[in-house]
Short mmCIF file of C-alpha atoms in Angstrom, two decimals:
data_model
loop_
_atom_site.label_atom_id
_atom_site.label_comp_id
_atom_site.label_asym_id
_atom_site.label_seq_id
_atom_site.Cartn_x
_atom_site.Cartn_y
_atom_site.Cartn_z
CA MET U 1 46.44 13.62 10.57
CA LYS U 2 47.05 15.55 7.49
CA LYS U 3 44.34 16.00 4.59
CA THR U 4 46.89 14.56 2.29
CA ASP U 5 47.21 11.47 4.35
CA PHE U 6 44.89 8.69 2.57
CA GLN U 7 43.81 7.43 6.05
CA TYR U 8 42.02 11.16 6.63
CA TYR U 9 39.96 9.96 3.61
CA ILE U 10 39.22 6.46 4.80
CA GLY U 11 37.98 7.70 8.16
CA GLY U 12 37.92 11.15 8.43
CA ALA U 13 39.35 13.47 11.01
CA PHE U 14 38.41 12.58 14.35
CA GLN U 15 35.96 10.02 16.49
CA LEU U 16 32.44 10.25 16.60
CA GLY U 17 29.81 10.81 19.59
CA ILE U 18 26.45 9.11 19.80
CA GLY U 19 24.93 12.20 17.99
CA PHE U 20 27.08 12.42 15.03
CA GLY U 21 27.56 8.62 14.59
CA VAL U 22 23.62 8.20 14.61
CA VAL U 23 23.39 10.83 11.87
CA SER U 24 26.28 9.39 9.96
CA LEU U 25 24.52 5.96 10.00
CA LEU U 26 21.21 7.80 9.00
CA SER U 27 22.79 9.48 6.16
CA ARG U 28 24.10 6.08 4.95
CA TRP U 29 20.69 4.20 5.54
CA VAL U 30 18.03 6.53 4.36
CA THR U 31 18.23 6.05 0.70
CA GLY U 32 16.43 6.53 -2.63
CA ASN U 33 15.04 2.89 -2.18
CA THR U 34 13.78 3.83 1.48
CA ILE U 35 11.57 6.27 -0.63
CA LEU U 36 10.55 3.79 -3.40
CA SER U 37 10.11 0.56 -1.63
CA SER U 38 8.15 1.99 1.10
CA PRO U 39 5.38 2.45 -1.23
CA GLU U 40 5.60 -0.56 -3.62
CA THR U 41 5.61 -2.70 -0.22
CA LEU U 42 2.91 -1.01 1.29
CA ILE U 43 0.59 -1.86 -2.11
CA LYS U 44 2.09 -5.08 -2.59
CA TYR U 45 1.45 -6.35 1.30
CA GLY U 46 -0.56 -3.73 2.99
CA LEU U 47 -0.09 -2.02 6.06
CA THR U 48 1.39 -5.26 7.83
CA GLY U 49 4.09 -5.20 4.81
CA GLY U 50 4.76 -1.30 5.24
CA ILE U 51 5.19 -1.76 9.08
CA GLY U 52 7.32 -4.93 8.34
CA TYR U 53 9.80 -3.02 5.98
CA SER U 54 10.11 -0.30 8.83
CA LEU U 55 11.13 -3.22 11.01
CA MET U 56 13.46 -4.58 8.66
CA GLY U 57 16.03 -1.68 8.88
CA ALA U 58 15.49 -0.86 12.72
CA LEU U 59 16.37 -4.49 13.79
CA ALA U 60 19.22 -4.76 11.42
CA LEU U 61 20.80 -1.91 12.61
CA ILE U 62 20.08 -2.69 16.19
CA LEU U 63 21.57 -6.52 15.86
CA PHE U 64 24.56 -5.05 14.07
CA GLY U 65 25.18 -2.34 17.00
CA ILE U 66 25.21 -5.72 19.65
CA LEU U 67 27.99 -7.45 17.56
CA ALA U 68 29.91 -3.75 16.85
CA LYS U 69 31.10 -3.76 20.19
CA LYS U 70 32.64 -7.18 20.00
CA ILE U 71 34.18 -6.38 16.59
CA ARG U 72 35.64 -2.94 17.78
CA ASP U 73 37.00 -4.93 20.94
CA ARG U 74 38.39 -7.60 18.82
CA PHE U 75 39.94 -6.15 15.62
CA HIS U 76 40.60 -2.53 17.25
CA ASP U 77 43.49 -1.97 15.17
CA GLN U 78 41.55 -2.18 11.55
CA GLN U 79 39.53 0.34 9.72
CA THR U 80 37.51 -1.80 6.97
CA ILE U 81 35.81 -4.74 6.56
CA GLY U 82 38.47 -6.22 4.21
CA ASP U 83 41.24 -5.62 6.85
CA VAL U 84 39.13 -8.14 9.48
CA LEU U 85 38.66 -10.55 6.71
CA ARG U 86 42.28 -10.67 6.29
CA GLU U 87 42.89 -11.25 9.83
CA ARG U 88 40.60 -14.17 10.19
CA LEU U 89 40.89 -16.03 7.07
CA THR U 90 43.32 -18.01 4.74
CA PRO U 91 44.49 -16.06 1.73
CA ARG U 92 42.50 -18.04 -0.67
CA GLY U 93 39.40 -17.79 1.64
CA TYR U 94 40.38 -14.00 1.68
CA TRP U 95 39.89 -13.69 -1.78
CA PHE U 96 36.38 -15.59 -2.00
CA MET U 97 35.06 -13.33 0.47
CA ILE U 98 36.59 -10.00 -1.27
CA THR U 99 35.17 -11.33 -4.55
CA ILE U 100 31.68 -11.69 -2.60
CA LEU U 101 32.10 -8.29 -1.27
CA LEU U 102 32.79 -6.69 -4.62
CA VAL U 103 29.87 -8.27 -6.35
CA ILE U 104 27.25 -7.06 -3.10
CA SER U 105 29.19 -3.67 -3.31
CA PHE U 106 28.44 -3.33 -6.96
CA HIS U 107 25.17 -4.47 -6.77
CA SER U 108 24.15 -2.43 -3.82
CA ILE U 109 25.53 1.00 -5.62
CA PHE U 110 23.69 -0.17 -8.81
CA VAL U 111 20.42 -0.36 -7.06
CA GLN U 112 20.90 2.80 -5.14
CA ALA U 113 21.91 4.49 -8.47
CA MET U 114 18.68 3.10 -10.16
CA GLY U 115 16.59 4.56 -7.55
CA ALA U 116 18.14 7.99 -7.73
CA GLY U 117 17.15 7.42 -11.50
CA ILE U 118 13.79 7.02 -11.02
CA LEU U 119 13.22 9.76 -8.66
CA LEU U 120 15.44 12.50 -10.63
CA HIS U 121 13.02 11.67 -13.56
CA MET U 122 9.89 11.83 -11.61
CA ILE U 123 10.68 15.34 -9.93
CA PHE U 124 12.23 16.89 -12.75
CA PRO U 125 11.29 16.95 -16.25
CA LEU U 126 14.34 16.16 -17.76
CA PRO U 127 15.47 12.78 -19.28
CA VAL U 128 17.47 10.29 -17.36
CA PHE U 129 20.51 10.98 -19.18
CA SER U 130 20.87 14.41 -17.97
CA GLY U 131 19.71 13.99 -14.51
CA MET U 132 22.27 11.23 -13.77
CA VAL U 133 25.09 13.19 -15.20
CA PHE U 134 24.40 16.12 -12.72
CA PHE U 135 23.99 13.36 -9.95
CA LEU U 136 26.71 10.95 -10.56
CA LEU U 137 29.36 14.10 -10.46
CA PHE U 138 28.01 15.34 -7.30
CA CYS U 139 28.45 12.14 -5.79
CA PHE U 140 31.98 11.68 -7.34
CA PHE U 141 33.13 14.96 -5.88
CA ILE U 142 31.90 14.27 -2.29
CA GLY U 143 32.23 10.36 -1.85
CA GLY U 144 34.76 9.43 -4.52
CA ALA U 145 37.25 12.35 -4.08
CA GLY U 146 36.14 13.78 -0.97
CA GLY U 147 36.28 11.07 1.26
CA MET U 148 34.89 10.51 4.85
CA GLN U 149 35.36 14.28 6.05
CA ARG U 150 33.45 15.58 2.69
CA ILE U 151 30.87 12.88 3.78
CA HIS U 152 30.42 13.92 7.25
CA GLN U 153 30.19 17.61 6.62
CA LEU U 154 27.05 16.99 4.29
CA SER U 155 25.45 14.28 6.61
CA GLY U 156 23.98 16.72 9.22
CA ILE U 157 22.31 18.76 6.56
CA ASN U 158 21.18 15.51 4.84
CA VAL U 159 19.50 14.16 8.03
CA VAL U 160 17.64 17.73 9.09
CA LEU U 161 16.61 17.79 5.09
CA ILE U 162 15.14 14.46 5.23
CA PHE U 163 13.35 14.59 9.06
CA SER U 164 11.95 17.92 8.06
CA ALA U 165 10.09 16.53 4.90
CA VAL U 166 8.89 13.27 6.55
CA ILE U 167 7.50 15.37 9.65
CA ILE U 168 6.18 18.56 7.83
CA ILE U 169 4.88 17.37 5.19
CA PRO U 170 2.38 14.67 6.53
CA VAL U 171 1.40 16.81 8.91
CA TYR U 172 0.51 19.48 6.28
CA PHE U 173 -1.39 17.23 4.36
CA TYR U 174 -3.48 15.37 7.12
CA ILE U 175 -4.63 19.00 8.59
CA GLN U 176 -5.94 19.86 4.95
CA GLU U 177 -7.62 16.30 4.32
CA GLY U 178 -8.30 14.88 7.87
CA VAL U 179 -7.54 11.74 9.30
CA TYR U 180 -10.94 10.45 8.96
CA PRO U 181 -11.82 10.85 5.30
CA VAL U 182 -8.52 9.48 4.32
CA TYR U 183 -9.43 6.27 6.24
CA GLU U 184 -12.80 6.18 4.71
CA GLY U 185 -11.01 6.33 1.30
CA ILE U 186 -8.65 3.76 1.55
CA LYS U 187 -11.22 1.65 2.88
CA LEU U 188 -13.35 2.19 0.03
CA TYR U 189 -11.05 2.10 -2.75
CA HIS U 190 -7.77 0.32 -1.63
CA PRO U 191 -9.26 -2.23 1.18
CA TYR U 192 -6.54 -4.57 0.80
CA ILE U 193 -4.01 -2.20 2.21
CA LEU U 194 -6.03 -2.47 5.85
CA TYR U 195 -6.22 -6.25 5.52
CA VAL U 196 -3.86 -7.47 8.55
CA LYS U 197 -4.35 -11.34 8.01
CA ASN U 198 -1.91 -11.65 5.35
CA THR U 199 -0.08 -14.50 5.57
CA GLU U 200 2.05 -13.70 2.52
CA ALA U 201 2.96 -10.19 4.33
CA VAL U 202 4.31 -12.20 7.39
CA LEU U 203 6.63 -14.22 5.28
CA PHE U 204 7.79 -10.91 3.35
CA ILE U 205 8.52 -9.20 6.88
CA PHE U 206 10.48 -12.23 8.11
CA THR U 207 12.44 -12.35 4.85
CA ALA U 208 12.95 -8.85 4.86
CA ILE U 209 14.55 -8.64 8.19
CA LEU U 210 16.75 -11.36 7.19
CA ILE U 211 17.72 -9.75 4.07
CA GLY U 212 18.18 -6.26 6.09
CA PHE U 213 20.42 -7.99 8.48
CA GLY U 214 22.60 -9.66 5.79
CA GLN U 215 22.86 -6.32 4.18
CA VAL U 216 23.96 -4.32 7.36
CA ILE U 217 26.66 -7.28 8.18
CA ILE U 218 28.13 -7.01 4.88
CA ASP U 219 27.86 -3.23 4.32
CA ARG U 220 31.35 -1.75 3.90
CA ALA U 221 30.25 1.67 4.78
CA SER U 222 28.56 0.44 8.15
CA TRP U 223 31.83 -1.48 9.15
CA GLN U 224 34.08 1.81 8.65
CA ARG U 225 31.70 3.79 10.95
CA VAL U 226 32.13 1.07 13.54
CA PHE U 227 35.81 2.00 13.58
CA ILE U 228 34.98 5.48 13.99
CA ILE U 229 32.35 5.68 16.28
CA LYS U 230 33.76 5.86 20.03
CA LYS U 231 33.73 2.40 21.14
CA GLU U 232 31.99 2.99 24.20
CA LYS U 233 29.17 4.52 22.29
CA LEU U 234 28.68 2.07 19.48
CA ARG U 235 25.57 -0.23 20.79
CA ILE U 236 23.37 2.77 21.85
CA THR U 237 24.48 4.69 18.50
CA PHE U 238 23.42 1.65 16.56
CA THR U 239 20.16 1.12 18.57
CA LEU U 240 19.41 4.74 18.23
CA ALA U 241 20.02 4.92 14.42
CA GLY U 242 17.49 1.36 13.91
CA LEU U 243 14.58 3.19 16.05
CA ILE U 244 14.95 6.52 14.14
CA TRP U 245 15.13 5.02 10.85
CA ALA U 246 11.85 2.82 11.38
CA THR U 247 9.90 6.39 11.36
CA ILE U 248 10.86 7.03 7.88
CA PRO U 249 9.44 4.28 5.87
CA LEU U 250 5.95 4.80 8.43
CA ALA U 251 5.73 8.39 7.50
CA LEU U 252 6.29 7.72 3.63
CA SER U 253 3.73 5.07 3.71
CA SER U 254 1.50 7.75 5.44
CA LEU U 255 2.12 9.96 2.34
CA ILE U 256 1.01 7.15 -0.07
CA MET U 257 -2.04 6.72 1.61
CA ILE U 258 -2.89 10.60 1.17
CA ILE U 259 -2.19 10.36 -2.38
CA ILE U 260 -4.30 7.31 -3.24
CA PHE U 261 -7.50 7.45 -1.00
CA GLY U 262 -10.67 7.86 -2.88
CA ARG U 263 -9.24 7.07 -6.16
CA SER U 264 -7.45 4.73 -8.23
CA TYR U 265 -3.55 5.03 -9.61
CA ASP U 266 -1.89 3.88 -12.62
CA SER U 267 1.87 3.25 -11.51
CA ILE U 268 3.58 2.67 -8.30
CA TYR U 269 6.53 4.95 -9.05
CA SER U 270 4.17 7.66 -10.18
CA LEU U 271 2.71 8.32 -7.04
CA LEU U 272 5.53 10.12 -5.49
CA PHE U 273 5.22 12.35 -8.55
CA GLU U 274 1.54 12.94 -7.84
CA LEU U 275 2.41 13.85 -4.56
CA ILE U 276 4.60 17.10 -5.81
CA GLY U 277 1.09 17.92 -7.70
CA LYS U 278 -0.99 17.71 -4.30
CA ILE U 279 1.27 20.04 -2.35
CA ASN U 280 0.28 23.61 -2.75
CA SER U 281 3.14 25.19 -1.27
CA THR U 282 5.98 26.24 -3.28
CA LEU U 283 8.46 25.92 0.13
CA LEU U 284 7.10 22.19 0.56
CA ILE U 285 7.78 21.36 -2.81
CA VAL U 286 11.42 22.39 -2.49
CA LEU U 287 11.78 20.41 0.95
CA PHE U 288 10.31 17.33 -0.66
CA VAL U 289 12.88 17.57 -3.71
CA LEU U 290 16.01 18.52 -1.45
CA PHE U 291 14.81 15.48 0.66
CA CYS U 292 14.93 13.05 -2.36
CA PHE U 293 18.17 14.63 -3.62
CA SER U 294 19.95 14.65 0.20
CA ALA U 295 18.64 10.78 0.88
CA ILE U 296 20.13 9.36 -2.52
CA SER U 297 23.14 11.33 -2.99
CA SER U 298 24.80 10.64 0.73
CA ALA U 299 23.75 7.02 0.39
CA VAL U 300 25.30 6.40 -3.08
CA SER U 301 28.39 8.73 -1.87
CA ALA U 302 28.93 6.44 1.61
CA GLU U 303 29.04 3.47 -0.79
CA LEU U 304 30.99 4.96 -3.47
CA HIS U 305 33.68 5.98 -0.82
CA ALA U 306 33.39 2.31 0.83
CA ILE U 307 33.96 0.52 -2.52
CA VAL U 308 37.10 2.77 -3.48
CA THR U 309 38.36 2.27 0.14
CA LEU U 310 37.98 -1.33 -0.26
CA ILE U 311 39.81 -1.72 -3.83
CA ILE U 312 42.73 0.54 -2.91
CA LYS U 313 43.51 -0.94 0.69
CA ASN U 314 42.30 -4.40 0.38
CA ILE U 315 42.31 -5.43 -3.25
CA VAL U 316 45.39 -3.22 -4.72
CA GLY U 317 47.31 -2.58 -1.71
CA MET U 318 47.44 -6.61 -1.47
CA LEU U 319 48.79 -6.90 -4.35
CA ARG U 320 51.63 -4.48 -3.91
CA PRO U 321 52.74 -1.88 -1.84
CA LEU U 322 51.17 1.88 -2.98
CA SER U 323 52.53 5.18 -2.07
CA ASN U 324 50.33 7.89 -0.54
CA LYS U 325 50.23 9.74 -3.97
CA GLU U 326 49.48 6.40 -5.55
CA LYS U 327 46.57 5.66 -3.34
CA TRP U 328 45.07 9.05 -4.22
CA ARG U 329 45.28 8.64 -7.82
CA PHE U 330 43.65 5.49 -7.66
CA THR U 331 40.95 6.92 -5.78
CA TYR U 332 40.10 9.56 -8.54
CA LEU U 333 40.27 6.86 -11.23
CA PHE U 334 38.28 4.36 -9.85
CA SER U 335 35.79 6.77 -8.46
CA GLY U 336 35.38 7.82 -11.82
CA ALA U 337 35.21 4.68 -13.47
CA ILE U 338 32.41 3.40 -11.11
CA CYS U 339 30.52 6.40 -11.84
CA LEU U 340 30.82 5.87 -15.40
CA SER U 341 29.97 2.54 -15.40
CA LEU U 342 26.64 3.36 -13.31
CA PHE U 343 25.58 6.20 -15.65
CA ILE U 344 25.88 3.82 -18.55
CA ILE U 345 23.97 0.70 -16.94
CA VAL U 346 21.21 3.07 -15.27
CA SER U 347 20.47 4.76 -18.63
CA ILE U 348 20.00 1.29 -20.16
CA LEU U 349 18.37 -0.75 -18.20
CA PRO U 350 14.55 -0.86 -16.39
CA PRO U 351 14.09 0.03 -13.21
CA SER U 352 12.67 -2.12 -10.33
CA PRO U 353 14.83 -1.47 -7.29
CA ILE U 354 12.51 -3.74 -4.75
CA GLU U 355 12.84 -6.70 -7.33
CA LEU U 356 16.70 -6.38 -7.54
CA LEU U 357 16.49 -6.26 -3.70
CA PHE U 358 14.95 -9.42 -3.43
CA PHE U 359 16.71 -11.33 -6.54
CA PHE U 360 20.19 -10.71 -4.86
CA GLY U 361 18.49 -11.43 -1.79
CA ASN U 362 19.99 -14.72 -1.48
CA ILE U 363 23.71 -13.42 -1.40
CA TYR U 364 22.64 -11.56 1.54
CA ALA U 365 21.07 -14.19 3.36
CA SER U 366 23.92 -16.73 2.57
CA VAL U 367 26.68 -14.20 4.04
CA ILE U 368 24.98 -14.08 7.61
CA VAL U 369 26.15 -16.98 9.25
CA PRO U 370 29.81 -17.27 7.50
CA MET U 371 30.06 -13.44 8.60
CA LEU U 372 28.76 -14.29 12.24
CA TYR U 373 31.59 -17.19 12.32
CA ILE U 374 34.01 -14.77 11.34
CA ILE U 375 33.46 -12.24 13.93
CA LEU U 376 32.79 -14.45 16.53
CA GLY U 377 35.13 -17.29 16.06
CA SER U 378 38.65 -17.42 17.76
CA LYS U 379 41.20 -18.96 15.21
CA THR U 380 41.85 -18.65 11.49
CA LEU U 381 39.25 -20.03 9.42
CA PRO U 382 39.47 -22.28 6.03
CA SER U 383 38.21 -21.12 2.49
CA LEU U 384 35.06 -23.25 3.43
CA ILE U 385 33.51 -20.59 5.23
CA PRO U 386 33.43 -18.10 2.76
CA LEU U 387 32.49 -20.80 0.05
CA ALA U 388 29.55 -21.39 2.08
CA SER U 389 28.15 -18.42 1.00
CA ILE U 390 28.44 -19.14 -2.86
CA ILE U 391 27.36 -22.40 -2.01
CA GLY U 392 24.29 -21.11 -0.14
CA THR U 393 23.59 -18.64 -3.13
CA ALA U 394 23.94 -20.99 -5.83
CA GLY U 395 21.11 -23.38 -4.02
CA GLY U 396 19.09 -20.52 -3.20
CA PHE U 397 19.11 -19.75 -7.25
CA ALA U 398 19.19 -23.23 -8.05
CA ALA U 399 15.41 -23.57 -6.07
CA LEU U 400 13.66 -20.75 -7.89
CA PRO U 401 12.14 -22.32 -10.51
CA ILE U 402 10.30 -24.69 -8.14
CA MET U 403 9.43 -22.27 -5.48
CA GLU U 404 8.87 -18.50 -4.50
CA ASN U 405 12.00 -16.22 -4.42
CA LEU U 406 11.08 -15.65 -0.73
CA PHE U 407 11.27 -19.17 0.51
CA ALA U 408 14.56 -19.51 -1.89
CA ILE U 409 16.23 -17.10 0.18
CA TRP U 410 15.57 -18.91 2.94
CA ILE U 411 17.17 -21.73 1.49
CA SER U 412 20.23 -20.14 0.83
CA PHE U 413 20.44 -18.82 4.52
CA CYS U 414 19.88 -22.63 5.59
CA LEU U 415 22.56 -24.25 3.42
CA SER U 416 25.33 -21.92 4.05
CA GLY U 417 24.53 -22.18 8.26
CA LEU U 418 24.39 -26.01 7.64
CA ILE U 419 28.00 -25.86 6.11
CA CYS U 420 29.23 -23.34 8.74
CA LEU U 421 27.50 -25.49 11.76
CA GLY U 422 29.14 -28.64 10.41
CA HIS U 423 32.39 -27.29 10.23
CA PHE U 424 32.09 -26.03 13.85
CA ILE U 425 31.16 -29.68 14.71
CA TYR U 426 33.70 -31.18 12.76
CA ASN U 427 36.42 -28.67 14.78
CA LEU U 428 34.73 -29.52 17.88
CA LEU U 429 34.93 -33.24 17.80
CA ARG U 430 38.42 -33.17 16.46
CA MET U 431 39.56 -31.09 19.50
CA LYS U 432 37.97 -33.54 21.63
CA LEU U 433 39.79 -36.27 20.11
CA ILE U 434 43.29 -34.79 20.40
CA VAL U 435 42.50 -33.93 24.32
CA LYS U 436 41.66 -37.79 24.60
CA VAL U 437 44.98 -38.94 23.05
#
């Protein structure tokens, strides 16, 4: 395959095995929000919530790995989630689902860019404006203009930096401070973290798992990797990626416990900055900075690449035929426009990634059953199925004034699920009547 061929941009030059497949998935899913949400979850829901957050990503990837083999068997000639939707839905249903995908895509990359803005501002004594210009330019050249091959070239380095940081830095601190003093300090100043009988944390865990699975099953970048990982290696690759991912939030939670033991704190987001102040080794400070930058840049680059591919192949390409040259021209145009939009929005809006994640959790929860129906069903599905996602999301948002956000997310899931179940039962009864006649 020539490097000038747009297919090279979408899927790279070769199929991935287990090792490189795991690396590719981890570089997509270890994000700035993983770094920021781990301490926020630990503070809000205690140790139970921290463990639950790690379960969220692990179970989401493992469950999607089970579906991945089925997807590859049924849609082996496709390359993106949009290709599968075009095959399984009516034209109207296809455009409904593409609209949902676009909303989710821009939300996802916006939340990740916001996490990047927070981290860059905490680590470097620069205005958000300056940090985001450099960061988004880097992502543009890697994910926007470089394509899948460029992402793969850097993913190995990213994962090495991530695991070096989450292994070496906690060990460094626990050797310095000792485990028992940290435990006693947490018990004295922050006993709520060690409280395990927290019923709200249990609801949070189950809701987080639901949202996590919804994120993965609709994730454009993960679907692209389903089609470039060797078919016989798919399930084990996603399972290993999930198990390895689970260790990262736990390691970050242990770092936060080291920072706050024996004292109070002012802001959750300031804790990571205080971590740098506690590191006495220049080498470890550089390692931590590289860890943060590699995690957020690899995730945003993967998301940017997936969005641009979706727009060019499954939106513009459906409206009119595109030559190879036009596809590359649109790649640079859309990548630049998305990066510019992110820069403007992140520079203006106040940051709160975990609130945004759960605010849009209604959308992620409402797409689960329709996507399962699309993947596992055997016939072309009507527009009612993607419409169920919109109805479920609207129902969840409508319930927000009278119930907590976590309960509203389950309302969205149940509503869309009931609509899909009703359609399935109706078709089943209709088929039985036709057979009797």
